[in-house]
Coordinates of C-alpha atoms in Angstrom, one line a residue:
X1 CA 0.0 0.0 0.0
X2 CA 3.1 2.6 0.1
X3 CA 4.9 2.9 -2.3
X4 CA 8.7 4.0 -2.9
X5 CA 9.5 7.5 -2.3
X6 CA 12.9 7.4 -4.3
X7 CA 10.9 5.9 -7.2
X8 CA 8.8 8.5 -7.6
X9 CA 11.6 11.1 -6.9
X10 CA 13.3 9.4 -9.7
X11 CA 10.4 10.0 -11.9
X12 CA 10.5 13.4 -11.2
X13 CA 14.1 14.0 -12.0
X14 CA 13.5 12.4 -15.3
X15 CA 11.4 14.8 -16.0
X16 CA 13.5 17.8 -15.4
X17 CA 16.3 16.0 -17.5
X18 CA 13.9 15.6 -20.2
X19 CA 14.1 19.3 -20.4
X20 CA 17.9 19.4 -20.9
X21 CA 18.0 16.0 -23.3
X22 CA 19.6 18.6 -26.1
X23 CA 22.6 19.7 -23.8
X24 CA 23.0 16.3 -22.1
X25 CA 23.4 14.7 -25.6
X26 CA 25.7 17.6 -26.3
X27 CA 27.9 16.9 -23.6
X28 CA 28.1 13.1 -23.7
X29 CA 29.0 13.4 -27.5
X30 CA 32.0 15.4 -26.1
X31 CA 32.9 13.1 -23.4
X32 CA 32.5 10.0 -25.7
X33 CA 34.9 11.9 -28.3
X34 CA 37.4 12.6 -25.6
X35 CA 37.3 8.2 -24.6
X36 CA 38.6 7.7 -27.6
X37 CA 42.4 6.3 -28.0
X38 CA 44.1 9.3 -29.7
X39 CA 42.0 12.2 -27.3
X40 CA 42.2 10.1 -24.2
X41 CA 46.3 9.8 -24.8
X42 CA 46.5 13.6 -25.2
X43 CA 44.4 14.2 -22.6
X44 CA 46.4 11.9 -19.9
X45 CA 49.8 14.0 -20.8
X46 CA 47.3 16.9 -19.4
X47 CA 45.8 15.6 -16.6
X48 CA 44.9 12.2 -14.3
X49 CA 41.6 13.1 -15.0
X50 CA 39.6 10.6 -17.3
X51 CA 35.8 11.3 -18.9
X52 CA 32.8 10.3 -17.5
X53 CA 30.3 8.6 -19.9
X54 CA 26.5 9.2 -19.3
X55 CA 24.4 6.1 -18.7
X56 CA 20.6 6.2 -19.1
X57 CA 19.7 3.8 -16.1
X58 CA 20.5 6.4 -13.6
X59 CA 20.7 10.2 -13.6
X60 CA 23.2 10.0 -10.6
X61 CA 25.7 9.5 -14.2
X62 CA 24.4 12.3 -15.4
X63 CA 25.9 14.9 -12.7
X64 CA 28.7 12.9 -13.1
X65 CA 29.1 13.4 -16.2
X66 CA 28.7 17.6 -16.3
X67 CA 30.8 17.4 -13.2
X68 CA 33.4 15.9 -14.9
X69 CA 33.1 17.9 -18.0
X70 CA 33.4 21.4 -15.9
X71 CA 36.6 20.0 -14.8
X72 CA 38.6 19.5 -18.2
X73 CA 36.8 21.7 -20.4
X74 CA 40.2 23.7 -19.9
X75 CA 42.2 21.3 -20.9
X76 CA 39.7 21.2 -24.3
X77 CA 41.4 23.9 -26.4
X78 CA 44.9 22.1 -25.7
X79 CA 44.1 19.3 -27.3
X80 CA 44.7 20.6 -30.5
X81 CA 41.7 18.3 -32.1
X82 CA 39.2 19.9 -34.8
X83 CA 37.1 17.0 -33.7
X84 CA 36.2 18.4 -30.2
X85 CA 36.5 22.0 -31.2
X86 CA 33.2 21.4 -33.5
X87 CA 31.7 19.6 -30.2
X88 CA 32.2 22.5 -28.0
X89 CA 29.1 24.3 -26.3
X90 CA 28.2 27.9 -27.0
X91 CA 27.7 30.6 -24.5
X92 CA 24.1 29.4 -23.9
X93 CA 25.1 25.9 -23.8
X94 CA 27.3 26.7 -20.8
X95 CA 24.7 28.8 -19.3
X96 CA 22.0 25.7 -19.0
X97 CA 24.9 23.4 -18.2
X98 CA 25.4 26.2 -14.9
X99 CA 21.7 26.3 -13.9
X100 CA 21.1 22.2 -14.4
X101 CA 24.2 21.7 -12.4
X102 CA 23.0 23.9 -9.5
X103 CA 19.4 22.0 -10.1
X104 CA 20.9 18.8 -9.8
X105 CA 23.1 19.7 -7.1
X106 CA 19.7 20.1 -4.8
X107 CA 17.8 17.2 -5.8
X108 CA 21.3 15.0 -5.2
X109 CA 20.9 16.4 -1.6
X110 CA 17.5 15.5 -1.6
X111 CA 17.8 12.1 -3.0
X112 CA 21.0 11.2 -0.5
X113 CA 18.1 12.4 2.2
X114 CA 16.1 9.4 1.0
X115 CA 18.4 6.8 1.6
X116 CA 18.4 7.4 5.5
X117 CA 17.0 3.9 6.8
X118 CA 15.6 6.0 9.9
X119 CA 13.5 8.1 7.8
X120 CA 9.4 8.2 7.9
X121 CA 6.5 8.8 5.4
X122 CA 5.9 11.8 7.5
X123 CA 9.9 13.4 6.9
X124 CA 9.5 12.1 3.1
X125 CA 6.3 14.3 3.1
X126 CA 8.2 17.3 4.1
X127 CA 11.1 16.7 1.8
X128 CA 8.8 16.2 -0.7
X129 CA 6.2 19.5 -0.2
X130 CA 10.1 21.5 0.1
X131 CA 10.8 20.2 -3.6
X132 CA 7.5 21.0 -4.7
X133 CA 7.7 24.8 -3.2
X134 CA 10.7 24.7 -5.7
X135 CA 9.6 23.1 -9.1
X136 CA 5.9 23.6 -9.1
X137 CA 6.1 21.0 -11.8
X138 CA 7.4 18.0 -9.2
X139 CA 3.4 17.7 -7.9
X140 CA 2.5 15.1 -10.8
X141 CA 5.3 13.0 -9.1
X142 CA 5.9 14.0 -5.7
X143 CA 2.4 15.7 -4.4
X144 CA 0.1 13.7 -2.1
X145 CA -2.4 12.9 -4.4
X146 CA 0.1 12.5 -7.3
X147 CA -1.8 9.2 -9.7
X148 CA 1.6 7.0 -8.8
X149 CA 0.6 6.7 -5.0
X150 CA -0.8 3.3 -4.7
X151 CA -3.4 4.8 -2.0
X152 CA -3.3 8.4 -1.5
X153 CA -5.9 8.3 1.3
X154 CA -3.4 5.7 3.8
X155 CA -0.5 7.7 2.8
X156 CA -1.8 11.0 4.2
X157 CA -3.7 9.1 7.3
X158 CA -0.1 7.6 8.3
X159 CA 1.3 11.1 7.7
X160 CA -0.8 12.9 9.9
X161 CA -0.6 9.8 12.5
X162 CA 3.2 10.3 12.6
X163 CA 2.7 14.0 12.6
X164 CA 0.3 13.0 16.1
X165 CA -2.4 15.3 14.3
X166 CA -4.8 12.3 13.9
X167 CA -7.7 14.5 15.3
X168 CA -7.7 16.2 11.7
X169 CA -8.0 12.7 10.1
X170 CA -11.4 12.5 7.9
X171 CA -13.6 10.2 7.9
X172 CA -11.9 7.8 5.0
X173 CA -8.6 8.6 5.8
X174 CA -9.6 7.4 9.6
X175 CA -11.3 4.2 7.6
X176 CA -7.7 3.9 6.0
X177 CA -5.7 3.5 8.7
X178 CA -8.4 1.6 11.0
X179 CA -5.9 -1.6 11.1
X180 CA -3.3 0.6 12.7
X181 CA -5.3 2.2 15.8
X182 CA -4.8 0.9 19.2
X183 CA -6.3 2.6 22.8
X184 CA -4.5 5.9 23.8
X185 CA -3.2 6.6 27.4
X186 CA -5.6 8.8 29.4
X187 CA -4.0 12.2 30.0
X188 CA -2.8 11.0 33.3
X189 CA -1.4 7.9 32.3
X190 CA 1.7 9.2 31.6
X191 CA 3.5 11.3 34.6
X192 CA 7.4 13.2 34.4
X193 CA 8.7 15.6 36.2
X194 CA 9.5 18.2 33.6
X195 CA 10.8 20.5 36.3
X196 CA 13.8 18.8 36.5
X197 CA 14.4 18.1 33.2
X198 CA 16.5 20.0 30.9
X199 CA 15.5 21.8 27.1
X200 CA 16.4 18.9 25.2
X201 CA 15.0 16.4 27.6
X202 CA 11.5 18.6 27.9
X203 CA 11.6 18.0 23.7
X204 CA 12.0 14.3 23.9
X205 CA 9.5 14.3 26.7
X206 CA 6.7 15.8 24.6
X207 CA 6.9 13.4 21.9
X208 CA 6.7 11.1 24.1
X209 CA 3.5 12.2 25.7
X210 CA 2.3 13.0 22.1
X211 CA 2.9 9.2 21.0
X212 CA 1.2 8.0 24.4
X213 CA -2.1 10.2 23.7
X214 CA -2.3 9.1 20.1
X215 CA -4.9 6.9 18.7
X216 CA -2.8 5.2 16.8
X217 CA 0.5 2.8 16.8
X218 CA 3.7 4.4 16.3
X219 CA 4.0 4.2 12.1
X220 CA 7.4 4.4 12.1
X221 CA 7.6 0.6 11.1
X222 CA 5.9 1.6 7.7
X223 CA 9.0 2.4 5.2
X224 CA 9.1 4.9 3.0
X225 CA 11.2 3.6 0.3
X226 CA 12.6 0.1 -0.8
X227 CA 16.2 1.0 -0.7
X228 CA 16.4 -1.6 1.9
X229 CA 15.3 -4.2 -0.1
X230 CA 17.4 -3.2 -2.8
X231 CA 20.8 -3.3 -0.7
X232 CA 20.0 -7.0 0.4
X233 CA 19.7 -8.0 -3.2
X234 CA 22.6 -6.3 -4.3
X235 CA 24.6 -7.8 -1.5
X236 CA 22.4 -11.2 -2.3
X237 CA 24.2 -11.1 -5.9
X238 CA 28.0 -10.2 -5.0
X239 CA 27.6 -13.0 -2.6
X240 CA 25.8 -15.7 -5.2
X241 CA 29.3 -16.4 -7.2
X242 CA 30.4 -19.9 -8.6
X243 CA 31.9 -20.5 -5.1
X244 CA 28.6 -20.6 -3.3
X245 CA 26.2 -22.1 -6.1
X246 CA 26.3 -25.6 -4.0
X247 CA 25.5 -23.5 -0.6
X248 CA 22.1 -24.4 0.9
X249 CA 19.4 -21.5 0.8
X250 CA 18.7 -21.5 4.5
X251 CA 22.5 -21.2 5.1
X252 CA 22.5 -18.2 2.5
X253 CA 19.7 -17.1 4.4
X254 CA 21.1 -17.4 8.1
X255 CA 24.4 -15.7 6.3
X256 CA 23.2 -12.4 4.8
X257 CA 20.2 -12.1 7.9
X258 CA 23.8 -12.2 10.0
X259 CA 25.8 -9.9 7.3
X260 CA 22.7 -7.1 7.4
X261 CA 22.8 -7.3 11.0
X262 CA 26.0 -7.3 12.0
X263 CA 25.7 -3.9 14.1
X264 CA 23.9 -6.0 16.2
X265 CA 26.6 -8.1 17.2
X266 CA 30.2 -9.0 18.2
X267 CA 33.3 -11.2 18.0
X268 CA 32.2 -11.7 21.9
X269 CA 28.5 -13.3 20.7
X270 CA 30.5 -14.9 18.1
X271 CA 32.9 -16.6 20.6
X272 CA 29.9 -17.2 22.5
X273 CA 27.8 -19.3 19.9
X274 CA 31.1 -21.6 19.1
X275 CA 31.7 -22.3 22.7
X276 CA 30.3 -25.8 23.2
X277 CA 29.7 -27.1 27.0
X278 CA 32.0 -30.2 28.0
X279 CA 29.6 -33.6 28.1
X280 CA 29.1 -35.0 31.2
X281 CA 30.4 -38.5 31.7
X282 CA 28.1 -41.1 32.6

């Protein structure tokens, strides 16, 4: 029922490359020009740096790519090659390549906020409404009601749950989100001494009474995005080579649930597990 946030973000930034497809084609034709044997040897006498080739599957290649491109386009007129003289951008060229590079730049910062594991639907919906405020074109993709949420109506109850503003919930958002309610604490339930507390303390302490007068279970559980997911597999397919094919799948299993976890214990618990009680004799 929620779908992934750094999907749809994705989508989004598709979109705003879309706009820049000339110049982005323009670039890579320079950067693929410069991988070639005779420019790449001339270009190593200049500097370590090598080109960065664009790559269509993700748009992280794309910054890349102009990054790189900023970096030797001094080293361009050196090169002494008629080839990538006729490749060069013009004046306006360079001024999109500026303003998609300083676009870029924020969505990168955006998208690296996604990948927090400890982020919540309700963080992802201020990150998102922030980008909106921005590019009033990112609410096909990004806004609450945008047609690639898989249910609009959950989403925003869970939001507001998180946000422990349930009492605004509507009637079908409150139907939405029915599985997840649970009895609050009574407004005395839950006692501190706030007296003695100190600023940050007193902070923590109301979200705390917040969660405990809420109608509803603590959503956090509910993930955002799948990058999770995606991490085991990736680790799932560096550690399926031709050395493991024969391993059994509940060893695999028991192997990458201890790999993933492994912040959760030590070489002492390790030590521990191996250590095997002497038998009594009989």
């Amino acid at each position: 029922m929620v779908g992934c946030a750094s999907h749809r973000f994705n989508l989004f930034v598709g979109d705003v490359l879309a706009d820049y497809e000339d110049l982005l084609c323009a670039v890579h034709a320079i950067i693929k020009k410069l991988s070639n044997i005779i420019p790449a040897a001339k270009l190593h006498r200049l500097t370590p740096l090598y080109p960065k080739q664009r790559k269509k599957t993700r748009w992280s290649s794309s910054v890349a790519m102009l990054a790189r491109y900023v970096e030797l386009k001094p080293f361009l007129p050196q090169l002494g090659l008629d080839d990538i003289d006729m490749l060069l951008l013009n004046s306006r060229q360079e001024r999109d390549m500026e303003l998609l590079i300083a676009q870029l730049t924020d969505l990168t910062s955006v998208t690296l906020a996604l990948q927090d594991e400890s982020l919540t639907l309700a963080d992802v919906r201020l990150l998102f409404d922030d980008v909106v405020v921005e590019y009033p074109g990112a609410e096909v993709c990004l806004g609450p009601d945008a047609s690639v949420v898989e249910d609009p109506t959950f989403e925003s109850g869970v939001v507001k749950a998180l946000q422990y503003i349930d009492a605004s919930l509507n009637e079908d958002k409150r139907m939405a989100i029915a599985l997840l309610s649970m009895p609050s604490m009574p407004d005395g339930g839950y006692v501190s001494d706030t007296d003695s507390m100190s600023m940050a303390a007193r902070a923590l302490n109301r979200r705390k009474l917040l969660q405990a007068r809420s109608n509803y279970l603590d959503c956090r559980f509910l993930r955002p995005t799948s990058n999770m997911c995606e991490r085991l597999f990736s680790v799932t397919k560096w550690a399926m080579t031709d050395r493991r094919r024969s391993v059994l799948p509940s060893n695999l299993e028991e192997q990458l649930f201890l790999h993933c976890n492994s912040f959760l214990w030590g070489s002492e618990d390790s030590r521990a597990s191996w250590r095997v009680k002497p038998m009594s004799r009989v």
